[in-house]
CSV table of C-alpha atoms in Angstrom, one decimal:
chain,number,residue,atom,x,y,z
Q,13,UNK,CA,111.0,148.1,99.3
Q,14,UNK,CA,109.0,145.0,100.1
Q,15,UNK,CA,108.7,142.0,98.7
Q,16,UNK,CA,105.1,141.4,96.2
Q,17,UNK,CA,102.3,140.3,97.5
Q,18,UNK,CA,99.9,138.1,95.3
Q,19,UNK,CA,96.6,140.2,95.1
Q,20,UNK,CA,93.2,138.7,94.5
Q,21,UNK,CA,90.2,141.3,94.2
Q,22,UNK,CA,87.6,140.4,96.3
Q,23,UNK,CA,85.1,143.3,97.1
Q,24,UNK,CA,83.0,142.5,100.3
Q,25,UNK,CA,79.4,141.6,100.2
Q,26,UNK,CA,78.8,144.6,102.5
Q,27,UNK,CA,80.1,147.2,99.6
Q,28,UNK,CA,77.9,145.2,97.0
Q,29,UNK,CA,75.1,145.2,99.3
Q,30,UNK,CA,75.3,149.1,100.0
Q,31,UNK,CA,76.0,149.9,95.8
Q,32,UNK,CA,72.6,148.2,95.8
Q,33,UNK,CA,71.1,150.2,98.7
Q,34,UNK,CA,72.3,153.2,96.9
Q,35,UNK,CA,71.1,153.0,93.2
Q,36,UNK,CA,67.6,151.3,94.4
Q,37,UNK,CA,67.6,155.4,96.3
Q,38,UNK,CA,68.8,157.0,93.2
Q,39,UNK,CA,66.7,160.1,92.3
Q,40,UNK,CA,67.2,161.4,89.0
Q,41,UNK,CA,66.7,164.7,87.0
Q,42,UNK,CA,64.7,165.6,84.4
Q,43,UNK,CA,65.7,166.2,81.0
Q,44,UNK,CA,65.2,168.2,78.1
Q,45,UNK,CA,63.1,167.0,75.1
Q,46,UNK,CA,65.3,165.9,72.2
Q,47,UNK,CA,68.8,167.0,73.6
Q,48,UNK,CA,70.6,164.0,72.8
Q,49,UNK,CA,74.3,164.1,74.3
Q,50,UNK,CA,74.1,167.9,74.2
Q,51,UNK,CA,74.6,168.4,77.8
Q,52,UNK,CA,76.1,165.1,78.8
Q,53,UNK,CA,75.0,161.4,79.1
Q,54,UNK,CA,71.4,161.0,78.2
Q,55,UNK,CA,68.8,160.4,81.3
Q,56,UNK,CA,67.6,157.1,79.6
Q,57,UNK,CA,71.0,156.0,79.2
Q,58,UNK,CA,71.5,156.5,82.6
Q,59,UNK,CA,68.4,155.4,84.4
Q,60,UNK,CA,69.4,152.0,81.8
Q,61,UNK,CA,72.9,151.9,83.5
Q,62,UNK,CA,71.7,152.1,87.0
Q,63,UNK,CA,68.9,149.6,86.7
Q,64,UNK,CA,71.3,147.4,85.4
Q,65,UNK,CA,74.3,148.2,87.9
Q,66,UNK,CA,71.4,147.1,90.6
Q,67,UNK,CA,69.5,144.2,89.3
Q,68,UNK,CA,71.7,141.8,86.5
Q,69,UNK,CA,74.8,143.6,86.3
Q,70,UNK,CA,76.9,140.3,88.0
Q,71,UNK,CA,80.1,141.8,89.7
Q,72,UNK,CA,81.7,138.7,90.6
Q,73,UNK,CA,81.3,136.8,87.6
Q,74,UNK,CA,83.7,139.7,86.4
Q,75,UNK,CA,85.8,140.0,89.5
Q,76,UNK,CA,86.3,135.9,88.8
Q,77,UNK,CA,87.1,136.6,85.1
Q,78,UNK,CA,89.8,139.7,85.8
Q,79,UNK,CA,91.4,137.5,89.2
Q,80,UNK,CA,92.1,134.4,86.5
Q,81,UNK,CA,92.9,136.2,83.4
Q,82,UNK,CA,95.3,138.5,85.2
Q,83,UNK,CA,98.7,138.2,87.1
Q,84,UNK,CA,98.6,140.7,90.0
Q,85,UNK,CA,100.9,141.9,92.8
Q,86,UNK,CA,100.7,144.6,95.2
Q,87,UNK,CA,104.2,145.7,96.7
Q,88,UNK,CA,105.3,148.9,99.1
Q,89,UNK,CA,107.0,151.7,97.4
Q,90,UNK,CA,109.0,154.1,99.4
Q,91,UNK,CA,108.0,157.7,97.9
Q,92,UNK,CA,110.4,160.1,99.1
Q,93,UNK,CA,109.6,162.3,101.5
Q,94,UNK,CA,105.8,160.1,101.2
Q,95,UNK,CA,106.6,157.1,103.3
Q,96,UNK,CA,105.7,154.1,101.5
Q,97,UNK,CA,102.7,153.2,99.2
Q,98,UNK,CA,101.2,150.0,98.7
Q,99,UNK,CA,101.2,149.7,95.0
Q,100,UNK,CA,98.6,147.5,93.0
Q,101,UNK,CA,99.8,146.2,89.7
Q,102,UNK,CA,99.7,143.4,87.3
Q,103,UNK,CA,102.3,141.5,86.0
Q,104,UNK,CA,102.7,139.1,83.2
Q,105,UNK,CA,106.6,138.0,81.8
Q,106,UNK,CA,106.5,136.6,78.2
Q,107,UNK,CA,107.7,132.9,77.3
Q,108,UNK,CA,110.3,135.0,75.3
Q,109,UNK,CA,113.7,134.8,78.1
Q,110,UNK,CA,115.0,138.1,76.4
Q,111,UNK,CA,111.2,139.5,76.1
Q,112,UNK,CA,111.5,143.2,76.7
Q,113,UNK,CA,110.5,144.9,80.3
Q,114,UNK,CA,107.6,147.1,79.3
Q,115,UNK,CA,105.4,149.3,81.9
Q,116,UNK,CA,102.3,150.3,80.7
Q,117,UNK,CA,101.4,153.6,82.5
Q,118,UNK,CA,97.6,154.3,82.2
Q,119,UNK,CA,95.4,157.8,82.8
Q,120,UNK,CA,92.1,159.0,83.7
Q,121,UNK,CA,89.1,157.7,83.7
Q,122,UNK,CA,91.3,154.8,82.8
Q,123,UNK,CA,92.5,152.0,84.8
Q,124,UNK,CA,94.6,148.7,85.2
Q,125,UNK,CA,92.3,147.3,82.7
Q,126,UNK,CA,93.2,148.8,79.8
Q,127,UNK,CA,95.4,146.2,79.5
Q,128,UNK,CA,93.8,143.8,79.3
Q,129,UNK,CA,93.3,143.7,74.9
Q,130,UNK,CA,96.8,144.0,74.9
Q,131,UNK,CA,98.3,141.6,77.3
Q,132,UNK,CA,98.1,138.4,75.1
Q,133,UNK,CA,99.5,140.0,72.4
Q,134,UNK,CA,102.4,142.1,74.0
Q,135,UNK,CA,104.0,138.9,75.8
Q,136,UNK,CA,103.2,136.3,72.9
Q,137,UNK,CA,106.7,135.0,71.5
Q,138,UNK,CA,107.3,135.2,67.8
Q,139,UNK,CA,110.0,134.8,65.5
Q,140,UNK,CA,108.1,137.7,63.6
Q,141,UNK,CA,108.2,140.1,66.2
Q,142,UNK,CA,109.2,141.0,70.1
Q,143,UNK,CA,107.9,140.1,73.0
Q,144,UNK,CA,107.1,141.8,76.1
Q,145,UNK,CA,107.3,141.3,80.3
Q,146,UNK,CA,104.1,143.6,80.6
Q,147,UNK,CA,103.9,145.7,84.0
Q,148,UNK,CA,100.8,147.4,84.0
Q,149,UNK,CA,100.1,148.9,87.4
Q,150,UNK,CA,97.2,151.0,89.0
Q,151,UNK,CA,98.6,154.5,89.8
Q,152,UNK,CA,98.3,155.9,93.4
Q,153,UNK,CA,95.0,156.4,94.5
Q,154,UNK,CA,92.7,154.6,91.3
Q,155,UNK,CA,92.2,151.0,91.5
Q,156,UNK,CA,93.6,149.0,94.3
Q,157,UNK,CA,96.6,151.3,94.4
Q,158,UNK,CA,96.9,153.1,97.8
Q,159,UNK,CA,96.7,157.0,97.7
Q,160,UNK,CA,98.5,159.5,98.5
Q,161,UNK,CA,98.2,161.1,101.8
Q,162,UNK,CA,99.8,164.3,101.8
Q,163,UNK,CA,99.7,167.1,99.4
Q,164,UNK,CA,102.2,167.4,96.9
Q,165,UNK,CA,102.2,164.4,95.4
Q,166,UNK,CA,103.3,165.5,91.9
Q,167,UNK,CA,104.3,164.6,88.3
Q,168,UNK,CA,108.2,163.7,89.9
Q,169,UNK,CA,106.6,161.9,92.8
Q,170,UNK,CA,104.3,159.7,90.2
Q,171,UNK,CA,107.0,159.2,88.2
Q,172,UNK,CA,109.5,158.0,91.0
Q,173,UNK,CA,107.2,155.3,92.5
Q,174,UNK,CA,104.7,154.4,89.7
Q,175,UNK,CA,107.4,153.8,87.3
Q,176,UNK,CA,111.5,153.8,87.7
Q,177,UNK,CA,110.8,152.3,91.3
Q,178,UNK,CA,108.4,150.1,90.7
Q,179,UNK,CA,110.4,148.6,87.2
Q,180,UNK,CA,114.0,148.3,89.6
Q,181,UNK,CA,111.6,146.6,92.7
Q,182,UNK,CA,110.8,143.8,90.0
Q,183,UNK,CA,114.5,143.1,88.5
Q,184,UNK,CA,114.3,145.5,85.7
Q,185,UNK,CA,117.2,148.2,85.6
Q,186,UNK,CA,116.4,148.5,81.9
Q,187,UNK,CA,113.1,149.2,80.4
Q,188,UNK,CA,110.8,150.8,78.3
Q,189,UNK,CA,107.1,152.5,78.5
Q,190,UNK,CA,103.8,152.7,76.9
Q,191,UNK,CA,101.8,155.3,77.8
Q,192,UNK,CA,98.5,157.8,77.3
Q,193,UNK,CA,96.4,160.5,78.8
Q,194,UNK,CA,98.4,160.9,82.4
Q,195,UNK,CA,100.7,158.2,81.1
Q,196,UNK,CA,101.9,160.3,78.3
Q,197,UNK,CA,103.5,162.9,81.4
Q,198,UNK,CA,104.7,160.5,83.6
Q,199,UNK,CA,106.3,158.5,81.1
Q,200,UNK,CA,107.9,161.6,79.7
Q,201,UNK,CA,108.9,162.7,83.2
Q,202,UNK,CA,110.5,159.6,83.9
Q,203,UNK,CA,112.1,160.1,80.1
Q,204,UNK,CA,113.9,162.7,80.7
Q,205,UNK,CA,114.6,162.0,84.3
Q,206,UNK,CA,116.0,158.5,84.3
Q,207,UNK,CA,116.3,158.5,80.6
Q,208,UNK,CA,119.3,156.4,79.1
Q,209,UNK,CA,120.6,154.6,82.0
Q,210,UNK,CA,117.4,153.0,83.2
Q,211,UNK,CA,114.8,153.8,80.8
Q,212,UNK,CA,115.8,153.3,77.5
Q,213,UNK,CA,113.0,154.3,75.1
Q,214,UNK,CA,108.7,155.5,75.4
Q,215,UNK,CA,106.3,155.4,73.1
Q,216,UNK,CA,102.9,157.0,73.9
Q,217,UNK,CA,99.4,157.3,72.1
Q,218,UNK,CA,98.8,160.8,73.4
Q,219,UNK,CA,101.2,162.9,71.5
Q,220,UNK,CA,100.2,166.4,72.8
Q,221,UNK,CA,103.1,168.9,72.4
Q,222,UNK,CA,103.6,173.1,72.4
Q,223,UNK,CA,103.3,174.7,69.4
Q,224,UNK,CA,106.9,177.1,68.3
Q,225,UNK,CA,107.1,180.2,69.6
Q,226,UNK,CA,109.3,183.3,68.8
Q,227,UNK,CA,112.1,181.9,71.4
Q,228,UNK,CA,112.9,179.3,68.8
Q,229,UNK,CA,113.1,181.6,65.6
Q,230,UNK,CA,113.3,178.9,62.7
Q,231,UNK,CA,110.1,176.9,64.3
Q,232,UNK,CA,108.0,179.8,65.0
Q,233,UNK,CA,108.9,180.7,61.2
Q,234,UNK,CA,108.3,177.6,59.8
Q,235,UNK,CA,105.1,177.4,61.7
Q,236,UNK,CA,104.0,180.3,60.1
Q,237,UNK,CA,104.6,179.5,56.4
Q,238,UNK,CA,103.9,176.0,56.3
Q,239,UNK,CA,100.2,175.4,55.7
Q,240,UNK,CA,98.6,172.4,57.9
Q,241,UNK,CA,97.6,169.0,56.0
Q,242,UNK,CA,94.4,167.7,56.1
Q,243,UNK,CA,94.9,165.1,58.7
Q,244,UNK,CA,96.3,168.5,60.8
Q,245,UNK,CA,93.5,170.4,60.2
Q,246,UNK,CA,91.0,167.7,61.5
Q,247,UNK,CA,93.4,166.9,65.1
Q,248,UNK,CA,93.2,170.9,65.3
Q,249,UNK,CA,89.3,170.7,65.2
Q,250,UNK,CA,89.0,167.7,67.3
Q,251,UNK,CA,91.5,169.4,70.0
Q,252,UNK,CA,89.2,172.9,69.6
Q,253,UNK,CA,86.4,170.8,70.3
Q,254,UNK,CA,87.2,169.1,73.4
Q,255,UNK,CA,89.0,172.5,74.8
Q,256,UNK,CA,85.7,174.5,74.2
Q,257,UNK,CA,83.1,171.5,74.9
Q,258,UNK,CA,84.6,168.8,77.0
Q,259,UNK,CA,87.2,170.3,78.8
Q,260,UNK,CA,85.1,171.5,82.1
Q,261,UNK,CA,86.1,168.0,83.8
Q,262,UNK,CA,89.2,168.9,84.0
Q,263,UNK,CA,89.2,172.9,85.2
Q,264,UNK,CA,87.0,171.3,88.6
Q,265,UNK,CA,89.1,168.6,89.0
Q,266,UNK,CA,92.5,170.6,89.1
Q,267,UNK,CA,90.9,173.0,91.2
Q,268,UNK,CA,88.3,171.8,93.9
Q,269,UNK,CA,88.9,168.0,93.4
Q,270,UNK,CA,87.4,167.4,97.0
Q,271,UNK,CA,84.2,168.7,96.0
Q,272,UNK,CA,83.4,166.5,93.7
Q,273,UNK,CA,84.6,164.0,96.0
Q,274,UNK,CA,81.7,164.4,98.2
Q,275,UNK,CA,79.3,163.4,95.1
Q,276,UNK,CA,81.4,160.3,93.6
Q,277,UNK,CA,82.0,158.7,97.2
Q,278,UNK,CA,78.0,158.9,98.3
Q,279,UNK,CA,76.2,158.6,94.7
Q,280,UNK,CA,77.3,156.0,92.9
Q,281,UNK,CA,74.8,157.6,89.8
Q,282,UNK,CA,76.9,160.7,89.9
Q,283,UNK,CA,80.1,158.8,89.4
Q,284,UNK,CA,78.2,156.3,87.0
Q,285,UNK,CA,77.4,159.8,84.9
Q,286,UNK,CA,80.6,161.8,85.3
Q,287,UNK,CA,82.3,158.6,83.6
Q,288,UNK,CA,80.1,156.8,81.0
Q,289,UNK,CA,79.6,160.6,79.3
Q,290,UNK,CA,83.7,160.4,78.6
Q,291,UNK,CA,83.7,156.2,77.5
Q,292,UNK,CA,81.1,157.5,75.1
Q,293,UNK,CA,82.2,160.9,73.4
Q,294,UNK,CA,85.7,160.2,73.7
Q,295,UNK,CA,85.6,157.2,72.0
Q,296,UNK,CA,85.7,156.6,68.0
Q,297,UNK,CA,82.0,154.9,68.4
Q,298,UNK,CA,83.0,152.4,70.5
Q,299,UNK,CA,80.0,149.8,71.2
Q,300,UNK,CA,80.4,149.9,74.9
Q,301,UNK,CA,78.4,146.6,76.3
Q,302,UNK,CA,76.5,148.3,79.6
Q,303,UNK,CA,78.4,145.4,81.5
Q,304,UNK,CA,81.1,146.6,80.0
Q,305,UNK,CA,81.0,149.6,81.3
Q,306,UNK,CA,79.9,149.0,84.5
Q,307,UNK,CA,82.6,146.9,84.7
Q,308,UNK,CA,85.2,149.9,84.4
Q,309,UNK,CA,83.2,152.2,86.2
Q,310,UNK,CA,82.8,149.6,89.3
Q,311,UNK,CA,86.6,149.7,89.3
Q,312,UNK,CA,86.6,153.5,90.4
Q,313,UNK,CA,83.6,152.8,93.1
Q,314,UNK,CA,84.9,149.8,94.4
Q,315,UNK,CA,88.9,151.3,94.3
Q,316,UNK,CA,91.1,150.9,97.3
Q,317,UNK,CA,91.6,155.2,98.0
Q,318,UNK,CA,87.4,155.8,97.5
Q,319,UNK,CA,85.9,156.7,94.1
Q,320,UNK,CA,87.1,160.8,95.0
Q,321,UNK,CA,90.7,159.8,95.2
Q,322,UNK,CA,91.6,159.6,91.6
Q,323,UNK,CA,90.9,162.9,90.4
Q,324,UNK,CA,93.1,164.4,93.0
Q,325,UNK,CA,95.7,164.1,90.4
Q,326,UNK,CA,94.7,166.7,88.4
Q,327,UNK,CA,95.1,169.7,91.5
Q,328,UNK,CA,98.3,167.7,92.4
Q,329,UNK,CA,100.2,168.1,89.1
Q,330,UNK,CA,98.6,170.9,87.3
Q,331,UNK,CA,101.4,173.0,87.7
Q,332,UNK,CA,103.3,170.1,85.3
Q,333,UNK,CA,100.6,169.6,83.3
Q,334,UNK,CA,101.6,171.7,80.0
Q,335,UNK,CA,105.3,171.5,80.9
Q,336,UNK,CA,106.4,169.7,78.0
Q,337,UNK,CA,109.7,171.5,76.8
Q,338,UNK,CA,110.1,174.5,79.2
Q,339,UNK,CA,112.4,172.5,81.9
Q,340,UNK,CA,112.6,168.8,80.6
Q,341,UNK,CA,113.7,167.5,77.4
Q,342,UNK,CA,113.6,163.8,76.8
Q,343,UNK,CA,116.2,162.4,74.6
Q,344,UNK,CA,115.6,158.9,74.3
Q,345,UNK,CA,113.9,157.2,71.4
Q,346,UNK,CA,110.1,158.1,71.7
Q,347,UNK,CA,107.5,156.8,69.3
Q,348,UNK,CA,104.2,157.9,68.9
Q,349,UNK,CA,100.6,156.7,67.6
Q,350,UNK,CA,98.0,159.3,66.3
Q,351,UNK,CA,94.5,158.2,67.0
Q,352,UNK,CA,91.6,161.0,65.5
Q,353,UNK,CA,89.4,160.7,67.8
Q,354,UNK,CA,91.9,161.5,70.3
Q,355,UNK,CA,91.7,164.7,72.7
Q,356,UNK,CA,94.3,167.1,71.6
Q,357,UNK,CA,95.7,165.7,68.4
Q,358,UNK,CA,98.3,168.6,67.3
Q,359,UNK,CA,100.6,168.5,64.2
Q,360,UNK,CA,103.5,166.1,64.7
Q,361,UNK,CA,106.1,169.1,64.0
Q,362,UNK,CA,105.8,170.1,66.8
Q,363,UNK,CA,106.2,166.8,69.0
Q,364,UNK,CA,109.2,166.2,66.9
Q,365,UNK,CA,110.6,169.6,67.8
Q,366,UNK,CA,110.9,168.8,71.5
Q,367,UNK,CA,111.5,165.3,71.1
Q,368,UNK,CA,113.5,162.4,70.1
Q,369,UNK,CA,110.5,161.2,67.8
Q,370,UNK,CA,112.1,157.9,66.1
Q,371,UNK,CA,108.5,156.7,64.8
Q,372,UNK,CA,105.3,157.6,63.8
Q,373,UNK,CA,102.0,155.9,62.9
Q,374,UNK,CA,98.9,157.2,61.9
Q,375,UNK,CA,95.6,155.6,62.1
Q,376,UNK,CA,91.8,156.4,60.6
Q,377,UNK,CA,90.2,155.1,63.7
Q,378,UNK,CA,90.3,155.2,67.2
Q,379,UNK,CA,89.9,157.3,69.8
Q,380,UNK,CA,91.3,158.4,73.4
Q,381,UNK,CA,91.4,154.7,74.8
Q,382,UNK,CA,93.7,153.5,72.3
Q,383,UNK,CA,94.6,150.4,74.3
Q,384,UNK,CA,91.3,149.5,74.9
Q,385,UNK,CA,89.7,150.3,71.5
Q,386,UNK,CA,92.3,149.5,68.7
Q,387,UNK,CA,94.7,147.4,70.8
Q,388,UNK,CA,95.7,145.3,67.8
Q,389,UNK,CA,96.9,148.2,66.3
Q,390,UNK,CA,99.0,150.1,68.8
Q,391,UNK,CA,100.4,146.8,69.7
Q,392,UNK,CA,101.6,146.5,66.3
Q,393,UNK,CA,102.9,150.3,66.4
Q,394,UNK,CA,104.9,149.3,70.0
Q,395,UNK,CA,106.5,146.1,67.8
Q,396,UNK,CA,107.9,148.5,64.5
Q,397,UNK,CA,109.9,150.3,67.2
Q,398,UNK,CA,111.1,147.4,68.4
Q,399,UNK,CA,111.5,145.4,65.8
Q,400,UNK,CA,114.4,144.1,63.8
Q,401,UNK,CA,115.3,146.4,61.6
Q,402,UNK,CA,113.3,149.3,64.2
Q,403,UNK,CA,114.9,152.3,65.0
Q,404,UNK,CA,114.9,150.8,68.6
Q,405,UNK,CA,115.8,147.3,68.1
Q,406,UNK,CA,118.1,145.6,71.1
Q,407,UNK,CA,117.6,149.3,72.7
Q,408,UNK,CA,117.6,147.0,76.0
Q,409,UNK,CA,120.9,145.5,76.3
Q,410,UNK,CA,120.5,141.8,76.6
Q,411,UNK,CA,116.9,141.9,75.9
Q,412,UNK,CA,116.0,142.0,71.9
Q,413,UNK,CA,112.6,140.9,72.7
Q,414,UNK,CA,113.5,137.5,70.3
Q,415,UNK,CA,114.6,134.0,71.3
């Protein structure tokens, strides 16, 4: 593996020049009177967004801010049977000497900067709680990670480069994760792949899990006669929702991911509405600025592999997708974070059942961008684990996360 490379963004003028070209070409569709977000991100929203993204929306002022606020690195990754990928990532080691190694494994349509709330407060030294050496990379193919070029780049592959070999590239042999959406599976991958000798503990914010079945007798049972809480009740409805009425992303993506390729790479409005329709609805009503969100949507169009690349993720590693007991069993310390806004939000039975659950938390807001809308309190949930006193305290030999 190679040695890192600094990394600065710096898009071209050309690409800024034809984003403009584009959206001053847009066309858009009409609409139906007084449908709301029925059928996705309303046209006034979007005609708002574009206008914006062409005339006002100031890409480098936040190209500068993201180059000075974050530490990043690029560094080749040899995949086996892959070759090696140039890997995008940021980097940031607390004040703390014995400050814990942490990756932070983000999902889709996330990036590298959903970080960014979190980075001050997961490396800031305290005699009240750890500290962190934050590693929060762009996976292969989104951001300015290098993609993929081969089929059958899957959940083992992601796991091997994105995470163990990434973490033992920068000096870490020992480590822990933080992880949701995708993050959630390739944490849990790496879990129960390189679990106890290398990675020593995961904690995740998308705690999806199997419900018992009649091959585990006792569960299936106790499934059956235990009534659901309220709290239960509500993550059922909230999954039922999104499987019946925002779930058709992901059947396109897993199956003809190219397709839509063709659309994000050429119409920067038809990436602009695949994504802000998701910041919005999955959100707990998260005031998005429009800068804001141009901001993280300009991270996919702008992105190293083409704004297609990403979702190529979803055909690659389908066949892993709902894998999450049927060949690997993690058995290090896992905490997780329930958010009720999130996507599938399933009684914690059942994650316990499969897992080495050490901690739970529980929150009344917040939705499937945890790290990006309630950072203050999933960094707090990350610290209980590791705290003094937390059922994962000093689980990094030599590196309590305390001076």
């Amino acid at each position: 593996m190679s040695s890192e490379t600094p990394f600065q963004i710096n898009i071209p003028d050309r690409k800024l020049s034809i984003l403009r070209a584009k959206l001053e070409l847009a066309t858009f569709p009409d609409e139906l009177q007084d449908i709301g977000w029925k059928h996705g991100a309303p046209l006034a929203d979007m005609k708002r967004l574009a206008e914006r993204w062409r005339n006002g929306y100031d890409w480098r002022k936040y190209e500068k801010e993201l180059n000075q606020e974050l530490p990043m690195f690029t560094r080749d990754i040899d995949v086996d049977g892959f070759g090696a990928l140039n890997i995008h990532y940021v980097h940031k080691k607390s004040k703390t000497v014995d400050a814990i190694p942490l990756l932070f494994c983000h999902g889709w349509p996330g990036s590298f900067l959903e970080i960014r709330p979190m980075l001050s407060l997961l490396t800031a030294s305290s005699p009240e709680h750890p500290s962190f050496h934050v590693v929060a990379l762009s996976l292969p193919g989104f951001g300015f990670s290098e993609g993929p070029h081969r089929p059958g780049f899957a959940l083992d592959q992601y796991a091997e480069v994105v995470t163990h070999k990434l973490m033992i590239a920068l000096g870490y042999n020992e480590y822990v994760t933080q992880g949701g959406d995708w993050g959630f599976l390739i944490t849990r991958r790496m879990a129960a792949k390189y679990g106890g000798k290398h990675h020593k503990a995961w904690h995740t914010n998308f705690p999806m899990a199997d419900p018992p079945t009649w091959k585990s007798p006792l569960s299936f049972l106790s499934y059956l006669l235990t009534p659901f809480s309220a709290e239960e009740k509500a993550g059922l409805e909230r999954t039922a929702w999104y499987r019946n009425k925002s779930s058709g992303y992901f059947v396109e993506q897993s199956t003809f991911p190219q397709t839509l390729a063709y659309g994000f790479t050429d119409s920067p409005v038809a990436l602009l509405g695949w994504f802000y329709e998701k910041l919005v609805i999955w959100t707990d009503d998260y005031k998005w600025t429009d800068d804001e969100a141009l901001t993280w949507i300009s991270i996919y169009w702008f992105s190293r592999a083409g704004p297609g690349a990403a979702h190529r993720i979803y055909s690659e590693v389908s066949g892993d997708f709902y894998d999450l007991g049927r060949t690997s069993y993690p058995t290090i310390p896992m905490g997780a974070s329930y958010f009720p806004k999130e996507l599938l939000l399933l009684p914690s039975a059942w994650l316990r059942r499969l897992n080495n659950v050490v901690i739970e938390s529980h929150h009344t807001s917040g939705g499937h961008f945890a790290a990006y809308e309630r950072p203050e309190a999933l960094v707090e949930d990350v610290r209980k684990m590791f705290a003094k006193g937390g059922p994962a305290f000093a689980i990094v030999p030599g590196r309590s996360g305390y001076a």
